[in-house]
Coordinates of C-alpha atoms and ligand atoms in Angstrom, one line a residue:
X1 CA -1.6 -13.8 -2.1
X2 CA 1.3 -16.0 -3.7
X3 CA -0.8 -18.2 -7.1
X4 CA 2.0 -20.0 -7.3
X5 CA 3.3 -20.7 -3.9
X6 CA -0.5 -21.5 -2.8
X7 CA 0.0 -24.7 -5.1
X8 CA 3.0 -26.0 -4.1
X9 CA 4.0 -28.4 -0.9
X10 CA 5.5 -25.8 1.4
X11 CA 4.2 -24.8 4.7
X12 CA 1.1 -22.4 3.9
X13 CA 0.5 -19.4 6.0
X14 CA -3.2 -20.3 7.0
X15 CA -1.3 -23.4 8.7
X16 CA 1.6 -21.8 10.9
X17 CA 0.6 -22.8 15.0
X18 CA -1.4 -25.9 13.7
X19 CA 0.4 -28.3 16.4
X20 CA -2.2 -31.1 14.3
X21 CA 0.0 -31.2 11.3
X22 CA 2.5 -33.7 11.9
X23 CA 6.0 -32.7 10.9
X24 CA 8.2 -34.5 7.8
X25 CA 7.6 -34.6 4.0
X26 CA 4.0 -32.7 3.0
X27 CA 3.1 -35.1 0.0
X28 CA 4.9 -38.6 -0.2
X29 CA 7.4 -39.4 -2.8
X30 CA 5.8 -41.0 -5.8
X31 CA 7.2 -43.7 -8.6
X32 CA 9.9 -42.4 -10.8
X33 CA 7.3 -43.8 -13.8
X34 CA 4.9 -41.2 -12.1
X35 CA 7.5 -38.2 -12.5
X36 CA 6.6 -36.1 -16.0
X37 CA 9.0 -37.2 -18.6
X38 CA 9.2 -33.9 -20.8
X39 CA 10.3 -30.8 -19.6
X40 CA 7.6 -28.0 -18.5
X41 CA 6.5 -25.8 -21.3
X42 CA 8.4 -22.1 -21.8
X43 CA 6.7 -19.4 -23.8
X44 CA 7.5 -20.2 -27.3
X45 CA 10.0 -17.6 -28.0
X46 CA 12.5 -19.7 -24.8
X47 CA 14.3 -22.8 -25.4
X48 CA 15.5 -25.2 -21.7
X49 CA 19.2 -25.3 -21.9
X50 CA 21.6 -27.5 -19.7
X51 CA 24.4 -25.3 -18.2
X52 CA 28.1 -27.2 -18.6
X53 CA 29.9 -25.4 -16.0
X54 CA 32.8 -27.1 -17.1
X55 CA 32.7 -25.0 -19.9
X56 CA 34.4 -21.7 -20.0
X57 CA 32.4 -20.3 -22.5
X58 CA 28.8 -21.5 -20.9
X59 CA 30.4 -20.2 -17.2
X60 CA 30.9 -17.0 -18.7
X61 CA 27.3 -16.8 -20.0
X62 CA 25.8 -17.6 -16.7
X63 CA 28.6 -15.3 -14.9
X64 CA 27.4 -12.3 -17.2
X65 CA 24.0 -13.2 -16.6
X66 CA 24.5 -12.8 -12.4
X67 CA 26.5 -9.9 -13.0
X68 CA 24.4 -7.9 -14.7
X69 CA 20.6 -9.3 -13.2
X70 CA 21.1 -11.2 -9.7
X71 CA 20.7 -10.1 -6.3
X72 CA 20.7 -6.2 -4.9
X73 CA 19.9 -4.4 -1.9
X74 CA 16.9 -2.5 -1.5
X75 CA 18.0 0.6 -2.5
X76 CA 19.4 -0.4 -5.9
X77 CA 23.0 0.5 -4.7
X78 CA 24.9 -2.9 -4.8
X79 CA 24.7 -6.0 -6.8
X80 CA 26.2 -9.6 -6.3
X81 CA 29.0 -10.6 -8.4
X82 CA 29.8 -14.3 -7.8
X83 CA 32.8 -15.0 -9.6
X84 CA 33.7 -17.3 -12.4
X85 CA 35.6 -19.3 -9.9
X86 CA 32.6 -19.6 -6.7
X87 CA 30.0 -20.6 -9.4
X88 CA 32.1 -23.9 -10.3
X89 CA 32.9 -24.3 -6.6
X90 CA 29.1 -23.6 -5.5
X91 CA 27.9 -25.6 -8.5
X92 CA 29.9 -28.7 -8.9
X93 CA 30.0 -30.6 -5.6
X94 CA 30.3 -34.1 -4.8
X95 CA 27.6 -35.8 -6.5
X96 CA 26.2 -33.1 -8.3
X97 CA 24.0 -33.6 -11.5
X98 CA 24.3 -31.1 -14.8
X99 CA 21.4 -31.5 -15.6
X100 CA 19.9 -29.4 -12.6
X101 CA 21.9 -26.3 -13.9
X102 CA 19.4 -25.0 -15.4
X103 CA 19.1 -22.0 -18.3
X104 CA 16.7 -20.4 -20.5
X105 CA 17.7 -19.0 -24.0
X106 CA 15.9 -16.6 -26.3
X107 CA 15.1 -19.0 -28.9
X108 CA 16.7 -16.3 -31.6
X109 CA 19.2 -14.6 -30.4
X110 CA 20.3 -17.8 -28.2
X111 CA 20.9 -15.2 -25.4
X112 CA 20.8 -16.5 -21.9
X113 CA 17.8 -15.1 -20.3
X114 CA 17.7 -17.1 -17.6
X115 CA 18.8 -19.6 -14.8
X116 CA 18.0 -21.6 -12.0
X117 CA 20.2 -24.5 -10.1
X118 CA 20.5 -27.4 -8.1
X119 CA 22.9 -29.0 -5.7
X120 CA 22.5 -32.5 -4.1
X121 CA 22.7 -32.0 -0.5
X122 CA 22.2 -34.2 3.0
X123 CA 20.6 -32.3 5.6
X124 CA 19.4 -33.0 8.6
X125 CA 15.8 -32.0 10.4
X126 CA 15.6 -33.1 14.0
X127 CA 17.2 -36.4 14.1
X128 CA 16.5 -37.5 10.1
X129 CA 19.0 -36.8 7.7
X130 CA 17.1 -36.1 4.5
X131 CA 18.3 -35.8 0.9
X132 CA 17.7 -32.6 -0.7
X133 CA 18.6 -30.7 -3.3
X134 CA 19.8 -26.9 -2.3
X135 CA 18.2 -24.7 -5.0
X136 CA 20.0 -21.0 -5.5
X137 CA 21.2 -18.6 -8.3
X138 CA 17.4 -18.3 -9.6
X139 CA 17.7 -15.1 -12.1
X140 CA 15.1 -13.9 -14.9
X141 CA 16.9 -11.0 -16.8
X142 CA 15.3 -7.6 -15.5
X143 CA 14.0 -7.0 -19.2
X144 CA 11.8 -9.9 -18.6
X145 CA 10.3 -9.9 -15.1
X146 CA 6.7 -10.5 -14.0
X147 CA 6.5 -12.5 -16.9
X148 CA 5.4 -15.4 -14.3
X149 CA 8.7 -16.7 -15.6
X150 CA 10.3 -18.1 -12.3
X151 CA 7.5 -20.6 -11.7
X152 CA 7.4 -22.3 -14.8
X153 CA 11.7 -22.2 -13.9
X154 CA 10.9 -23.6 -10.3
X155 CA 8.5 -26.4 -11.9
X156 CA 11.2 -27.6 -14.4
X157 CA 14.0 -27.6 -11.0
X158 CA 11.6 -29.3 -9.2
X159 CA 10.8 -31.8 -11.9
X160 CA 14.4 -32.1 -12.8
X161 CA 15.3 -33.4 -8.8
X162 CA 12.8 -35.6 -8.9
X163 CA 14.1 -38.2 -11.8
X164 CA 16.8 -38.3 -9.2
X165 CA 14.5 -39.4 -6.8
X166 CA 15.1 -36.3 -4.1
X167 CA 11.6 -35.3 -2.7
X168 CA 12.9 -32.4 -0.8
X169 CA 14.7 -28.9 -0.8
X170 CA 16.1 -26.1 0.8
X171 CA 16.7 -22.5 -0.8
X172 CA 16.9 -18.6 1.4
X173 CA 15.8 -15.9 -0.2
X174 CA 15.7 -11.8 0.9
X175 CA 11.6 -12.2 0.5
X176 CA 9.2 -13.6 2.0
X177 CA 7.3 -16.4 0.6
X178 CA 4.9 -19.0 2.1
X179 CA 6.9 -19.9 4.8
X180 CA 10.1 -19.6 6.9
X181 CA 11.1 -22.1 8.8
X182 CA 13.5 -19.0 10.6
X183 CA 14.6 -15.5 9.5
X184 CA 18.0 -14.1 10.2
X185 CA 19.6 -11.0 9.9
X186 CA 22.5 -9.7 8.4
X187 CA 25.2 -8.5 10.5
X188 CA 28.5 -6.7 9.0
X189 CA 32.1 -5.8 10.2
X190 CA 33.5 -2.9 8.7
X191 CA 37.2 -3.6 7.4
X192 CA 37.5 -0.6 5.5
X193 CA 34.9 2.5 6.8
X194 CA 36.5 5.1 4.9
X195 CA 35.8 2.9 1.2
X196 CA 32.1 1.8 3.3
X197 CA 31.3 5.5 4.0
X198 CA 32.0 7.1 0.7
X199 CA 30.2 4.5 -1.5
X200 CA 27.6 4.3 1.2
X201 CA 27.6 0.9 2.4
X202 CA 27.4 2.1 5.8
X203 CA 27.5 5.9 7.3
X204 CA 29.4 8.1 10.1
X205 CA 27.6 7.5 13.1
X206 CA 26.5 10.4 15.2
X207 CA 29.1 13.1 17.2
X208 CA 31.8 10.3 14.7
X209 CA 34.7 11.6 12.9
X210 CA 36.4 9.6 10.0
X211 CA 39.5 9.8 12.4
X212 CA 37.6 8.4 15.2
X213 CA 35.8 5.7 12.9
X214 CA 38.9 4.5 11.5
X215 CA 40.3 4.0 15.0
X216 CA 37.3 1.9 16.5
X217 CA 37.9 -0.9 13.2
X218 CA 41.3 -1.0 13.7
X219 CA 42.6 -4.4 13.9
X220 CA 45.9 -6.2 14.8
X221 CA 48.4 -7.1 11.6
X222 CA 48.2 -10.8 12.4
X223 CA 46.0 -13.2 14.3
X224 CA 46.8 -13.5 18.4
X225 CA 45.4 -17.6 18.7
X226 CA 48.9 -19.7 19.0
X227 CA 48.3 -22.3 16.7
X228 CA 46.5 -20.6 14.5
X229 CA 46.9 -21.2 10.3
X230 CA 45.4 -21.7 7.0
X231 CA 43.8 -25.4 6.7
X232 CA 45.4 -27.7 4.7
X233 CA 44.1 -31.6 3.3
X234 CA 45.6 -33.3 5.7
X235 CA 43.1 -31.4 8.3
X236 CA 40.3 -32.9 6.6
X237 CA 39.4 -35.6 8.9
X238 CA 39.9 -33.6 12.1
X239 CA 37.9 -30.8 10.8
X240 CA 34.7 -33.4 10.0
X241 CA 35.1 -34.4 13.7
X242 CA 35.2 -31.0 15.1
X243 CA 32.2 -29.9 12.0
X244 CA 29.7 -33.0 13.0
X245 CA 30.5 -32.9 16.4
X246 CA 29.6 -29.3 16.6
X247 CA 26.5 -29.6 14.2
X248 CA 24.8 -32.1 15.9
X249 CA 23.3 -29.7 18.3
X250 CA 21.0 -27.8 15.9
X251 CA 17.6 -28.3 14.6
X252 CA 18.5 -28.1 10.9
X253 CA 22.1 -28.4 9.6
X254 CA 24.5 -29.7 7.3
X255 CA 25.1 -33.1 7.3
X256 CA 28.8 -32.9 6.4
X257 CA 31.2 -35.9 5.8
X258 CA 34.7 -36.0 4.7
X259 CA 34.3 -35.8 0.9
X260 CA 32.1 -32.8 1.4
X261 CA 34.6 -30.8 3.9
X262 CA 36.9 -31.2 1.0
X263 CA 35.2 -30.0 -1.0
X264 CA 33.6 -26.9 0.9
X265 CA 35.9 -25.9 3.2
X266 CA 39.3 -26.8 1.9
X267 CA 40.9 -23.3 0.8
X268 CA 40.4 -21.9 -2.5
X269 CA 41.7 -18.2 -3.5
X270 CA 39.9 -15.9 -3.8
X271 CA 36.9 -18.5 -2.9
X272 CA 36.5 -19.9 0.3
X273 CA 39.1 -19.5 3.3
X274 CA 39.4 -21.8 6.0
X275 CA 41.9 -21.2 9.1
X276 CA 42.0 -23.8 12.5
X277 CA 43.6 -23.7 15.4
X278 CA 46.1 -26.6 16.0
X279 CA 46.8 -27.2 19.8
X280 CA 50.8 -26.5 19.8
X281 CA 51.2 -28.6 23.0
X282 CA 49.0 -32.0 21.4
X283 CA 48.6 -30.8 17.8
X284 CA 45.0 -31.3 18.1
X285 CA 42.6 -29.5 15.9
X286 CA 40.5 -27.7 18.5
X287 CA 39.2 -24.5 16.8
X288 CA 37.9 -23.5 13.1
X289 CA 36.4 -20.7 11.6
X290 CA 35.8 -19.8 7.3
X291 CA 34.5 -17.5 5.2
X292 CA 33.6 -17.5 1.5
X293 CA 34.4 -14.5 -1.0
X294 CA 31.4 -12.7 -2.5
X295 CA 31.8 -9.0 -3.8
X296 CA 29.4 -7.1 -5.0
X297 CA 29.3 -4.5 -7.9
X298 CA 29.1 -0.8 -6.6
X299 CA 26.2 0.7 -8.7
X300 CA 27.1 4.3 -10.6
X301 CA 29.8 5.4 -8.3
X302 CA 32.5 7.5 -10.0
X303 CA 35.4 6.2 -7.3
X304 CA 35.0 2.7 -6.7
X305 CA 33.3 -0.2 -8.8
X306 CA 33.7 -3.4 -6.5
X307 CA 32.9 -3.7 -3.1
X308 CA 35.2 -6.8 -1.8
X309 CA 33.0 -8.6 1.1
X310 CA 33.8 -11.6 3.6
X311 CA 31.0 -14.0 4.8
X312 CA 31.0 -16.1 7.9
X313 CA 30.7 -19.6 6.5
X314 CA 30.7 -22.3 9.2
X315 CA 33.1 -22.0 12.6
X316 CA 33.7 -23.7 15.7
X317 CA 35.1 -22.7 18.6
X318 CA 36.4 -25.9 21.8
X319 CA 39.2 -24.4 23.1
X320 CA 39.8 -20.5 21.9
X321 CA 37.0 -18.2 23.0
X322 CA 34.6 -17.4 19.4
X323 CA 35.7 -13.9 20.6
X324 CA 39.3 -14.7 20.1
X325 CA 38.8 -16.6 17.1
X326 CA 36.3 -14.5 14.9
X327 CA 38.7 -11.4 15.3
X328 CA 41.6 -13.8 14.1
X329 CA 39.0 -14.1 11.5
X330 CA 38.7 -10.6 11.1
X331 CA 42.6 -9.8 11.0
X332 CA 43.0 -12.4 8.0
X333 CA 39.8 -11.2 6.1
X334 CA 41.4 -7.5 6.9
X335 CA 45.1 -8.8 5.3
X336 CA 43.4 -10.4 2.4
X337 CA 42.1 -6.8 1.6
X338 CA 38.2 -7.2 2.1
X339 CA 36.6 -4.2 2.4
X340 CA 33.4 -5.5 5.1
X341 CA 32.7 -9.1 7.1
X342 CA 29.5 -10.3 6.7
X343 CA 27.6 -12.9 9.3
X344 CA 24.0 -13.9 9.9
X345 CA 22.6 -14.9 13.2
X346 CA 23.0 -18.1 12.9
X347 CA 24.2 -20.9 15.2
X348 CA 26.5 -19.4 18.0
X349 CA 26.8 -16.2 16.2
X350 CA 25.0 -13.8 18.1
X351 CA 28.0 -14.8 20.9
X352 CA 30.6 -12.5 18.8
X353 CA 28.6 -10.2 16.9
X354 CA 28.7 -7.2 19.2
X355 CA 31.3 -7.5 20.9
X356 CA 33.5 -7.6 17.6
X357 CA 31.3 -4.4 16.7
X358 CA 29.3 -5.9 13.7
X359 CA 26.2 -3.9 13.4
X360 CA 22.9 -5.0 11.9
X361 CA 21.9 -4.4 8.2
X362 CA 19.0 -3.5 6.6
X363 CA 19.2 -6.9 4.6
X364 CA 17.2 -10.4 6.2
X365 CA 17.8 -13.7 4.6
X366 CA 14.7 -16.2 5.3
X367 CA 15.3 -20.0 4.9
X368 CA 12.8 -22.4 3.6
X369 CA 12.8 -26.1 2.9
X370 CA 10.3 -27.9 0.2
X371 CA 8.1 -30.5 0.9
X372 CA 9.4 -30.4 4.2
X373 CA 7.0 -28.9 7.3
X374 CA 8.7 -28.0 10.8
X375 CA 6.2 -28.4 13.6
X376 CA 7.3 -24.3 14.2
X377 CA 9.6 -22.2 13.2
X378 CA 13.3 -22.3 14.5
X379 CA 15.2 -19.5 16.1
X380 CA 18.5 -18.3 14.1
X381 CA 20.8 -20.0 16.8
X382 CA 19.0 -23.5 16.3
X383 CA 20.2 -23.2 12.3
X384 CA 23.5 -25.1 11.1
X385 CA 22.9 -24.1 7.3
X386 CA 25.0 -21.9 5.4
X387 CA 23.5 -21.5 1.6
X388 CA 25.7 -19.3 -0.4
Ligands
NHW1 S1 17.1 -15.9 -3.7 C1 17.5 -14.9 -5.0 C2 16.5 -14.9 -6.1 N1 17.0 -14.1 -7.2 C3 16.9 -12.7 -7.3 O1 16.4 -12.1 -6.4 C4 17.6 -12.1 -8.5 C5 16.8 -10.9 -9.0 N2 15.5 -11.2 -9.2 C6 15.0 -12.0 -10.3 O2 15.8 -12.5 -11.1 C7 18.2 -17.3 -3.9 C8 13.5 -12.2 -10.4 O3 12.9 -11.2 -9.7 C9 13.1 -13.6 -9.9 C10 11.6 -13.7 -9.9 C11 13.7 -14.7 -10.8 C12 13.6 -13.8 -8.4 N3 12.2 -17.5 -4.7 O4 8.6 -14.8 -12.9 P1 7.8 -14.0 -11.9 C13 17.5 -18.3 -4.8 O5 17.9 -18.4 -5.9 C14 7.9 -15.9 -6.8 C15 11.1 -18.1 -4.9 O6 6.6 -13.2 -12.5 P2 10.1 -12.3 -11.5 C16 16.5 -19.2 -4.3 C17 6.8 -14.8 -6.5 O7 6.5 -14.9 -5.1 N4 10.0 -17.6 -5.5 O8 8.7 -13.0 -11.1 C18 15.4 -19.6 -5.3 C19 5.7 -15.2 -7.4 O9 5.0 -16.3 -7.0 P3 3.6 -16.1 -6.2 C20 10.1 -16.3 -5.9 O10 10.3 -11.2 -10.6 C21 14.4 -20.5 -4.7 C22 6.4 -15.6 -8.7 O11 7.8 -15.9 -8.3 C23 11.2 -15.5 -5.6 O12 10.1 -12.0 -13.0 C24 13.3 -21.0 -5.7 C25 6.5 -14.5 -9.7 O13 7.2 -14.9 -10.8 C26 12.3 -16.2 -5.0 N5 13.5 -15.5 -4.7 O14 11.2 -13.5 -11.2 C27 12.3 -21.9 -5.1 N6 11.0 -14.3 -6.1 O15 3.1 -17.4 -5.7 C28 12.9 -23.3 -5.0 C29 9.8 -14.3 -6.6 O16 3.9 -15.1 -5.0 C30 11.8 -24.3 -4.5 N7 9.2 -15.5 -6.4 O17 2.6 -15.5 -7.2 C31 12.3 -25.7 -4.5 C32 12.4 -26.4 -5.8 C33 13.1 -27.7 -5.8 C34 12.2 -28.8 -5.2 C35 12.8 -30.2 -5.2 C36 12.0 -31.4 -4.5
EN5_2 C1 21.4 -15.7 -0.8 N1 22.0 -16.9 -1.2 O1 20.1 -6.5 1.2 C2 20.6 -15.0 -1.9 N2 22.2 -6.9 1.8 O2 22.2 -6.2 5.3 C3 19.5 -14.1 -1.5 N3 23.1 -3.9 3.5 O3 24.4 -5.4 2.4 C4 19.9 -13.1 -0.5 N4 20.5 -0.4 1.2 O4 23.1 -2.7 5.8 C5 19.1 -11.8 -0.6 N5 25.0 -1.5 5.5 C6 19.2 -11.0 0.7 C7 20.4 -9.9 0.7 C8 20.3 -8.9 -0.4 C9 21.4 -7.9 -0.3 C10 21.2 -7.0 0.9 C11 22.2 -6.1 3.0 C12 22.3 -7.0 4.2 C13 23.3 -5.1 2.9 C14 24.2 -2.9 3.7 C15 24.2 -1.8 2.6 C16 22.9 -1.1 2.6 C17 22.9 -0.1 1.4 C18 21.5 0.6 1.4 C19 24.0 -2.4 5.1 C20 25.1 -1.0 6.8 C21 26.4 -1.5 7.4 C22 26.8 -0.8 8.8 C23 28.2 -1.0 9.0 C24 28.6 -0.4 10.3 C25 27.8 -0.9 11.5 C26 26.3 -0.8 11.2 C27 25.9 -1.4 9.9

């Protein structure tokens, strides 16, 4: 049972396979004069606290904060570590409101104890492209958990988009709550099996030799696709053509223009990467593929503390096979020094995930949107969404 879920406007379980509920927003937007003007109440030893991300010092706080409490796997042995750099570029996109960076200090010791964020986002359901806000980064500090916390955090996010008048949201999370609209899986590339294999990201397969695993990830020293290089700003419009055009074909999915693809998919170090194919023959821009930087902290290993991992962000593929032009992919992540390539199943993933020999992890990632029902669920391939 989910007491807090139960009372909120996201598909319920009792409901899934009711074809009677109609699909689109589960409770109607109401008037802004209607919206609750305070903040929610914390327990009295918190104080609310707007996060400037243009501040180094506040950045730093909610950096430490991730670092030390966010996301691990299920065995404890790695932890996220979103750099200073990704939280600006993942928090401050066109549009975006401060006030939906959201902390909680001990009212004392003015620690941060807490955060949740928002980012304004258009995304598209079907053939309606909805405002939302994209909600992610939710962290209680581990001292303080199942202190029904996250809820009262959720409330104030919630309340927070609504003065901006967005009614909906999407957010992915590795549990599940009340209810997917699709579940993917994790898939990963290993760049670096020796490093994988002796902090135990992944192990040596049966009747497999280091030697012999080495060999099998052994990639090229530089991509094979003519044509192929970093994207630059004057790509921008070309890449929003080839982006849309390929988007349009799934059920849910970003609904990118040109100030966004700036903003998401122009290269930043040590960030995001973007690479494109440009025809030599009509210097078209037929092919794309990028992928964002997210290590994560290797937990009480004596060898190694930082685990340097790749994921698949959004690609396209006209004119070079997504073979061809994921293993590019793989030969730049490779040269940049990333240890593993990480991909879910989504869109026309599934076409290059074996074949490039990415195996399945033992991680899921389940998508939900707020205040939003889907008449059923989607499969992985019908999902254009990449949260980060
Ligand atoms: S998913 C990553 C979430 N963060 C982590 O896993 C970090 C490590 N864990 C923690 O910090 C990406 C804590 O365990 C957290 C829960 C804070 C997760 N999403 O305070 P209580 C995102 O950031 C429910 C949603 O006692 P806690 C997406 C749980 O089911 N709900 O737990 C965020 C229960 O409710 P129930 C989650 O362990 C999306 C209640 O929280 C959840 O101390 C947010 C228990 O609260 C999760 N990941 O703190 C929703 N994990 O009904 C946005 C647990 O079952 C919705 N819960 O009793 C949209 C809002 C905007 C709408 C705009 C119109
Ligand atoms: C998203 N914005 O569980 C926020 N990761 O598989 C919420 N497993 O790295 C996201 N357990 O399988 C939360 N190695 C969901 C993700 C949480 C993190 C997580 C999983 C995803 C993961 C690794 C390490 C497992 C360590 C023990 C894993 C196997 C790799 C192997 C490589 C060779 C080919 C077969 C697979």
């Amino acid at each position: 049972t989910h007491k807090f879920w139960e009372t909120q406007p996201v598909g319920q379980f009792k409901d899934i396979g009711d074809t009677s509920l109609p699909e689109g927003p589960i409770e109607p937007a109401t008037p802004l004069s209607e919206v609750k003007q305070e903040p929610y109440n914390l327990p009295s030893v918190y104080e609310w606290t707007t996060c400037d991300m243009n501040s180094d010092d506040m950045c730093s706080e909610v950096y430490n904060l991730l670092k030390n409490n966010y996301v691990e796997d299920d065995e404890n042995m790695f932890r996220f570590n979103y750099s200073k750099e990704f939280l600006r570029w993942a928090l401050r996109p066109p549009g975006y409101y401060q006030s939906w960076h959201i902390g909680v200090r001990a009212k004392t010791s003015k620690k941060l104890v807490a955060f949740i964020s928002g980012i304004p986002a258009r995304i598209r359901v079907r053939d309606e492209v909805v405002k939302m806000a994209e909600i992610n980064f939710l962290c209680v500090h581990k001292k303080l958990r199942s202190k029904r916390l996250a809820p009262v955090m959720i409330k104030e996010v919630t309340r927070r988009v609504h003065l901006e008048n967005i009614w909906q949201a999407a957010y992915t999370a590795g549990v599940i709550l009340p209810t997917p609209i699709t579940t993917c899986q994790y898939w990963h590339r290993s760049l670096n099996p020796k490093k994988l294999i002796d902090v135990g990201f992944s192990r040596l397969g049966p009747r497999m030799t280091m030697s012999r695993t080495i060999k099998l990830y052994k990639l090229p020293d530089t991509p094979v696709t003519p044509g192929f290089r970093k994207m630059e700003p004057r790509d921008v419009p070309a890449v929003t053509r080839l982006l849309r055009t390929y988007l349009s074909q799934f059920g849910v999915a970003t609904d990118f223009d040109e100030n966004d693809v700036e903003h998401w998919l122009l290269p930043r170090e040590d960030v995001v990467d973007s690479y494109l194919v440009e025809s030599p023959e009509t210097h078209d821009v037929t092919d794309f593929c990028s992928f964002y930087t997210l290590p994560s902290t290797i937990l009480g290993n004596p060898n190694y503390t930082t685990l340097k991992a790749a994921y698949s962000y959004y690609n396209v593929a006209t004119q070079t096979s997504f073979l061809q032009l994921m293993n590019d992919a793989l030969i730049v992540s490779k040269q940049k020094g990333f240890d593993v390539f990480n991909a879910l199943d989504v869109m026309h993933n599934e076409s290059f995930l074996k074949e490039l020999k990415f195996g399945p992890g033992d991680g899921q990632l389940h998508y939900y949107l707020y205040n939003y029902r889907l008449k059923s669920a989607l499969k992985p391939s019908e999902l254009g969404l990449v949260l980060l």
